[in-house]
mmCIF file of C-alpha atoms in Angstrom:
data_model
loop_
_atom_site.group_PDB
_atom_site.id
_atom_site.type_symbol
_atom_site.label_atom_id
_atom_site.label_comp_id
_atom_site.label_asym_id
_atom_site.label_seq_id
_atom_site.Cartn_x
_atom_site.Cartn_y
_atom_site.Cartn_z
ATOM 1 C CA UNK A 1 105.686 210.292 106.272
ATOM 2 C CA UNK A 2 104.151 211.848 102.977
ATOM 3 C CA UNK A 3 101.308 209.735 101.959
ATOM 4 C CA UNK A 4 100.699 210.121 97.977
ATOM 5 C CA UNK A 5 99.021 208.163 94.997
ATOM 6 C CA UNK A 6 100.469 205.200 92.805
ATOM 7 C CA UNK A 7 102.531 206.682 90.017
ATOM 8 C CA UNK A 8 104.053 205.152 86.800
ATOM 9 C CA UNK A 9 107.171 204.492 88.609
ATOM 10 C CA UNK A 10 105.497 202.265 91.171
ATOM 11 C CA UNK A 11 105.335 199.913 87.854
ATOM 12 C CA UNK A 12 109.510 200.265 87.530
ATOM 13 C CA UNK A 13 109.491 199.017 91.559
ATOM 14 C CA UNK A 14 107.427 196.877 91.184
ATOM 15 C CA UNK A 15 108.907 194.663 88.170
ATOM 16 C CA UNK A 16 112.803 195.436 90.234
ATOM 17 C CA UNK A 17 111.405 193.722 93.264
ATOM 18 C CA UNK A 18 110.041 190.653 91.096
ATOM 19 C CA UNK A 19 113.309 190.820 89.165
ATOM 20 C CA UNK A 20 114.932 189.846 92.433
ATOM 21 C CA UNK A 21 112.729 187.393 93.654
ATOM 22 C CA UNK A 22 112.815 185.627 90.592
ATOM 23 C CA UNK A 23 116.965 186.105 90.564
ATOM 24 C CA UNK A 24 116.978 184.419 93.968
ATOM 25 C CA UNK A 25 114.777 182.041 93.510
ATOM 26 C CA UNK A 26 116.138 180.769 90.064
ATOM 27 C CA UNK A 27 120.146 180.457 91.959
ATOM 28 C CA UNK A 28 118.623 178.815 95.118
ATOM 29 C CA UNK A 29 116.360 176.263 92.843
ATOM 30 C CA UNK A 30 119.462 175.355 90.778
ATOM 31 C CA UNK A 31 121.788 175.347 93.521
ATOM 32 C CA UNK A 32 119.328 173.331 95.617
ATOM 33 C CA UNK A 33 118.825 171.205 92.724
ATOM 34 C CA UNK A 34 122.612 170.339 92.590
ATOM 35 C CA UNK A 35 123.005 169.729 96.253
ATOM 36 C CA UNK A 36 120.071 167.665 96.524
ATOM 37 C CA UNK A 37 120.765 165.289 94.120
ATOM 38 C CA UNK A 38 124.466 164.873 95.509
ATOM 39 C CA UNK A 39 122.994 164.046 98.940
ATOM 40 C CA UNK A 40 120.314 161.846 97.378
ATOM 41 C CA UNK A 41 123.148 159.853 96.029
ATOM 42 C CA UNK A 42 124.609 159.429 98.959
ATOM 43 C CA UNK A 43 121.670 158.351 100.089
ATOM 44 C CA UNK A 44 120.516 155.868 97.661
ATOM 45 C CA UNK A 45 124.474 154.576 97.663
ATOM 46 C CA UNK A 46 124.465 154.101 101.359
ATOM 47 C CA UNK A 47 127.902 155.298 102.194
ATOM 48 C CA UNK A 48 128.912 154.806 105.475
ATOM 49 C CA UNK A 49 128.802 157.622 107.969
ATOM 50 C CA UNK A 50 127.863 159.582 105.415
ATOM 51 C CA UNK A 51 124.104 158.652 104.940
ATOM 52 C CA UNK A 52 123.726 159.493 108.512
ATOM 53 C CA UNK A 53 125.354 162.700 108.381
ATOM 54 C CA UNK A 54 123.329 163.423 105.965
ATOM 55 C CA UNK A 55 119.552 161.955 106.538
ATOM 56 C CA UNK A 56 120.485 164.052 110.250
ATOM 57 C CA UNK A 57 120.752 167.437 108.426
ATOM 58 C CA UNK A 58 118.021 167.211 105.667
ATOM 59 C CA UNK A 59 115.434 166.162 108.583
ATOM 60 C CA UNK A 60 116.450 169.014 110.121
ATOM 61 C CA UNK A 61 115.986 171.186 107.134
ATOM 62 C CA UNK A 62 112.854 169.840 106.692
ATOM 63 C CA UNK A 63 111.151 169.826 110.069
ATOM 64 C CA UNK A 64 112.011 173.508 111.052
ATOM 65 C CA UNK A 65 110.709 177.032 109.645
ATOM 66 C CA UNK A 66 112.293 178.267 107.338
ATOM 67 C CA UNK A 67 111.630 181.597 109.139
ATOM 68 C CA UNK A 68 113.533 180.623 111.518
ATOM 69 C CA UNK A 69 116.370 178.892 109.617
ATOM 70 C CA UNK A 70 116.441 182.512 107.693
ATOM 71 C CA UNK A 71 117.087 184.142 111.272
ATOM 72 C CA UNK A 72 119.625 181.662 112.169
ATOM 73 C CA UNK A 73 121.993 182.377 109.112
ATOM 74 C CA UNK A 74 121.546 186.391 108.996
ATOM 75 C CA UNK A 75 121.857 186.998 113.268
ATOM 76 C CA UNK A 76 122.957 184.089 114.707
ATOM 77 C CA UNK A 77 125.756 182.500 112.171
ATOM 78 C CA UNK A 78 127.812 185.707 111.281
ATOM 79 C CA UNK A 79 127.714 186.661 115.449
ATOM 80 C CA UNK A 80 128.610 182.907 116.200
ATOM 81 C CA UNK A 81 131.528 182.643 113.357
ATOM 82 C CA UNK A 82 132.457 186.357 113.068
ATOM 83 C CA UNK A 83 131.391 186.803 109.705
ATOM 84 C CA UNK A 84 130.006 189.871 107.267
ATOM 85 C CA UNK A 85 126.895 188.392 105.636
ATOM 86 C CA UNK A 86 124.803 190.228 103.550
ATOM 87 C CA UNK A 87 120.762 190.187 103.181
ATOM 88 C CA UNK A 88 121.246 188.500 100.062
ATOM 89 C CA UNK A 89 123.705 185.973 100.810
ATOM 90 C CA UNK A 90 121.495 184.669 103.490
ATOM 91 C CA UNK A 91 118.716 184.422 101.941
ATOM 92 C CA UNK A 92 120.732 182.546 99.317
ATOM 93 C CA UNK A 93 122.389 180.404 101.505
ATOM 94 C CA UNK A 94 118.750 179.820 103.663
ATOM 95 C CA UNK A 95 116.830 178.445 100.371
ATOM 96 C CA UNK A 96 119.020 176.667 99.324
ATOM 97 C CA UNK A 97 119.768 174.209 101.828
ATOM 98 C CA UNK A 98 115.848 174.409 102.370
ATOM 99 C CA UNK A 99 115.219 173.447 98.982
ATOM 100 C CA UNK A 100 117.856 170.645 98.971
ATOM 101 C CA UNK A 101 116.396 168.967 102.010
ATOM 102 C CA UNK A 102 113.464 168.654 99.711
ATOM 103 C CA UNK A 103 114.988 167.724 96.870
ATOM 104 C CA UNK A 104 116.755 165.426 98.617
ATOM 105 C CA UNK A 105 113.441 163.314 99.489
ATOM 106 C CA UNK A 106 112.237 163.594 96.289
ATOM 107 C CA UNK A 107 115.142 162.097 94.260
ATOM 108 C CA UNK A 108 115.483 159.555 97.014
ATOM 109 C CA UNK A 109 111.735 158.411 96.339
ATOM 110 C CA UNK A 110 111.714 158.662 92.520
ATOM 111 C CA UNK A 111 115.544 156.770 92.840
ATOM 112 C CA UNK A 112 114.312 153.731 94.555
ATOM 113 C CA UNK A 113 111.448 153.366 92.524
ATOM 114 C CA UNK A 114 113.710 152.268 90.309
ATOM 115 C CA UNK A 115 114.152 148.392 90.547
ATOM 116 C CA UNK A 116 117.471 148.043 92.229
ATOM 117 C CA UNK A 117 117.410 144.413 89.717
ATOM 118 C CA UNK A 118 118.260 147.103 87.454
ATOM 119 C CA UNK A 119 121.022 148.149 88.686
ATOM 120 C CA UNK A 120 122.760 145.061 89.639
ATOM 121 C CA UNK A 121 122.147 143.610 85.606
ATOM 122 C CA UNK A 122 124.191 146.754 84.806
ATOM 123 C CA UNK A 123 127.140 146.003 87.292
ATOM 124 C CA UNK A 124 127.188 142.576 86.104
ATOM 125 C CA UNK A 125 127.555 144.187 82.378
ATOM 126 C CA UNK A 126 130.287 146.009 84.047
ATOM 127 C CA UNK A 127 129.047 149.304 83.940
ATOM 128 C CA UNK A 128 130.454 151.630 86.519
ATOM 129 C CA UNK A 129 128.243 153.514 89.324
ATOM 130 C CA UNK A 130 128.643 156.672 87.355
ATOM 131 C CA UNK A 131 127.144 154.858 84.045
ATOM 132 C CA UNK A 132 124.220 153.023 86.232
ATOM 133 C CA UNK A 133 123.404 156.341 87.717
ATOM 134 C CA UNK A 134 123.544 157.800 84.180
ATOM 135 C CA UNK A 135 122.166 155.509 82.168
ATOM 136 C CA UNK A 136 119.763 153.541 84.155
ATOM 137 C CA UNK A 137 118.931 155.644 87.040
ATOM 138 C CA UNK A 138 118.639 159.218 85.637
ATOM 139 C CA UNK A 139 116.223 158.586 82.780
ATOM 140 C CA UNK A 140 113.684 156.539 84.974
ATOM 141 C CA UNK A 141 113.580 158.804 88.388
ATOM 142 C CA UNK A 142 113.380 162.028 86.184
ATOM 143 C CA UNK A 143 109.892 160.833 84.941
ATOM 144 C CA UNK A 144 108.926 160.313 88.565
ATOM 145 C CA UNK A 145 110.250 163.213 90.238
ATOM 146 C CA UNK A 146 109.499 166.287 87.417
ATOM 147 C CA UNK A 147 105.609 166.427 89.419
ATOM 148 C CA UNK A 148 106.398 166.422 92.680
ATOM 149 C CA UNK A 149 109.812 168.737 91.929
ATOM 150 C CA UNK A 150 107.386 171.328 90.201
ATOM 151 C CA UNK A 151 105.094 171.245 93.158
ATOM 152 C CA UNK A 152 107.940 172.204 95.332
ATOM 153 C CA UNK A 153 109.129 175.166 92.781
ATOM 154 C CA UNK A 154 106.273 176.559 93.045
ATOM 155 C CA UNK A 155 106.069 176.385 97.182
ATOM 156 C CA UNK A 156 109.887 177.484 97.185
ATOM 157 C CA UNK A 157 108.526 180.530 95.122
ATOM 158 C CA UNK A 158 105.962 181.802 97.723
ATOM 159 C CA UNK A 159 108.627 180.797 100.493
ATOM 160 C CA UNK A 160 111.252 183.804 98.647
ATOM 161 C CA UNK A 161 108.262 185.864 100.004
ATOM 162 C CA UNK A 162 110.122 185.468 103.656
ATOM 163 C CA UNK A 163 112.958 187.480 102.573
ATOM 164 C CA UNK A 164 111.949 190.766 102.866
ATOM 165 C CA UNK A 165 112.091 190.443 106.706
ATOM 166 C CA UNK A 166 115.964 190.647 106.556
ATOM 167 C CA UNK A 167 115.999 193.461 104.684
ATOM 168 C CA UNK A 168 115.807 192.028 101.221
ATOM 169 C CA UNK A 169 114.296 194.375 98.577
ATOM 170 C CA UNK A 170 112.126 191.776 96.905
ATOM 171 C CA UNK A 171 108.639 191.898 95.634
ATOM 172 C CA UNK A 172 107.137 191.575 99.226
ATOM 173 C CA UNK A 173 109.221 194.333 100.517
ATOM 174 C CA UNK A 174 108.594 196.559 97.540
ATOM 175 C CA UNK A 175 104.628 195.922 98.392
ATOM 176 C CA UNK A 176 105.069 196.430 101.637
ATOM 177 C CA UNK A 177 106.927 200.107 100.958
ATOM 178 C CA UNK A 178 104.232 201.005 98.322
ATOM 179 C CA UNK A 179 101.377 200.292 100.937
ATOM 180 C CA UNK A 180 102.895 201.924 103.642
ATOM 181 C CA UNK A 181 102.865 204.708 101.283
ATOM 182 C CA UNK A 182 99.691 204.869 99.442
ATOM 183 C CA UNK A 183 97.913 203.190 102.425
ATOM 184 C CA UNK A 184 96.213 201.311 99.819
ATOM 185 C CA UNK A 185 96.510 197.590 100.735
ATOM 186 C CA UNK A 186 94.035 195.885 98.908
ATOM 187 C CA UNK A 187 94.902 197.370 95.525
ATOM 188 C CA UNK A 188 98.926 196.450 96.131
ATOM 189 C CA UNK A 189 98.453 193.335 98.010
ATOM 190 C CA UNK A 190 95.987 191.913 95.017
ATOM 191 C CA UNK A 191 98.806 193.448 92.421
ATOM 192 C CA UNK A 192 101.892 191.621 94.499
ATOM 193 C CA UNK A 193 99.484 188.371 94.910
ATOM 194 C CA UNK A 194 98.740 188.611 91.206
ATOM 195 C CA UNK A 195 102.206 188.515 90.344
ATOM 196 C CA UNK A 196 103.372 185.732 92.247
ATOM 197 C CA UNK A 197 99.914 183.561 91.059
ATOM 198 C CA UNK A 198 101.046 184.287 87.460
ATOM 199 C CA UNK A 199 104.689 183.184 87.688
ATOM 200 C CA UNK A 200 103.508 179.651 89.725
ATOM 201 C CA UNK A 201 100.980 178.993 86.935
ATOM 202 C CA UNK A 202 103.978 179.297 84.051
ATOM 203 C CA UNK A 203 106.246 177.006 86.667
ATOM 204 C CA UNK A 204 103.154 174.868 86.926
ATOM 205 C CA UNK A 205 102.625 175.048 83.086
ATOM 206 C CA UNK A 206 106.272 174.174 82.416
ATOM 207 C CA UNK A 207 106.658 171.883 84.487
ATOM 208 C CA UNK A 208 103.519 170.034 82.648
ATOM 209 C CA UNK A 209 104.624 170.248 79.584
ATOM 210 C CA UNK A 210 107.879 168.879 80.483
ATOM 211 C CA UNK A 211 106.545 166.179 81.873
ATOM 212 C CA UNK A 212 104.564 165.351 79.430
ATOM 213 C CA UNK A 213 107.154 165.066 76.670
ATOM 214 C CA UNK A 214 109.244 163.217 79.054
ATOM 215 C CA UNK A 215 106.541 160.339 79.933
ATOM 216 C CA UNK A 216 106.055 160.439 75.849
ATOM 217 C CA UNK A 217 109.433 160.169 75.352
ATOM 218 C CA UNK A 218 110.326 156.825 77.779
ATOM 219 C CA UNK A 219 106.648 155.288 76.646
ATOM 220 C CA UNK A 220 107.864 155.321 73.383
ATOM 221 C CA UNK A 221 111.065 153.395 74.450
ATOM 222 C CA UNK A 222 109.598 151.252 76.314
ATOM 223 C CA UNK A 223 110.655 152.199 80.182
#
């Protein structure tokens, strides 16, 4: 291997390998998001057979690396079911059931801290589960969960760093390449640190914000 300097188009790689970090972890946070709250209904419903199907998979989720969760959809899965999956899709399909596990626990908390008393005044009104869960739930276990939800984005972020083992091109992998190259580790490991630091400060700083306006917003009417 030809060992040479940094050069301007490190700078291209560089912002191409946080591109796709940031790609993946954007579609597995929204898709996570999505899930999550589906199975934290569930949940916070208790449907039969259901709740235990799904409380069994979450803890799962939860409780096991995602390392090795990421090594269980790229090798094992495709082998086991004879399918073609790419890097990509497995890291894809990896984070986001990680990030719905967690999800999951967090709208199930910020959910019953809502007064199920609540909920039953709005049956008796006649609303249906859709408008409780709408109109009553929603509002109240948003302003609980939007902390502890941008707490986990920013984990989930440094967890897309575990990609790059399968072959993923993300920022990780693109350090890793440029230090193998310029055998200069501190000066690209502080760079690819750097980068990730600044993005979880403006999820942190978002999130914040967010929250703020929100607990503004249900102070003022009174919830």
């Amino acid at each position: 291997m030809r060992y040479t300097d940094f050069t301007p188009y490190d700078l291209v790689l560089l912002a191409q390998g946080l591109g796709i970090s940031l790609g993946l972890f954007a579609s597995t946070t929204l898709l996570g998001l999505l899930l999550g709250m589906a199975l934290a209904v569930i949940r916070f419903y208790r449907l039969p057979v259901l709740t235990q199907i799904v409380t069994f998979i979450t803890e799962l989720l939860k409780n096991s690396p995602v390392l090795v969760q990421l090594f269980l959809v790229f090798f094992g899965v495709p082998a086991f079911f004879r399918l073609n999956l790419t890097p990509a899709e497995a890291a894809t399909i990896t984070l986001t059931g990680n990030t719905a596990a967690f999800i999951y626990v967090i709208a199930v908390s910020a959910m019953e801290a809502v007064g199920r008393d609540q909920v039953e005044a709005a049956r008796v009104f006649g609303l249906t589960r859709w408008q409780v869960l709408r109109h009553i739930i929603a509002p109240q276990a948003t302003a609980f969960a939007i902390g502890p939800l941008t707490g986990l984005m920013v984990n989930q972020l440094q967890v897309t760093s575990l990609i790059s083992v399968i072959g993923v091109v993300d920022l990780t992998k693109v350090g890793n390449i440029l230090n193998l190259r310029t055998l200069k580790p501190f000066i690209v490991w502080t760079v690819v640190g750097l980068l990730y630091y600044l993005v979880a400060k403006l999820i942190a700083w978002a999130g914040a914000r967010y929250e703020a306006r929100l607990r503004a917003h249900t102070a003022w009417r009174g919830i």
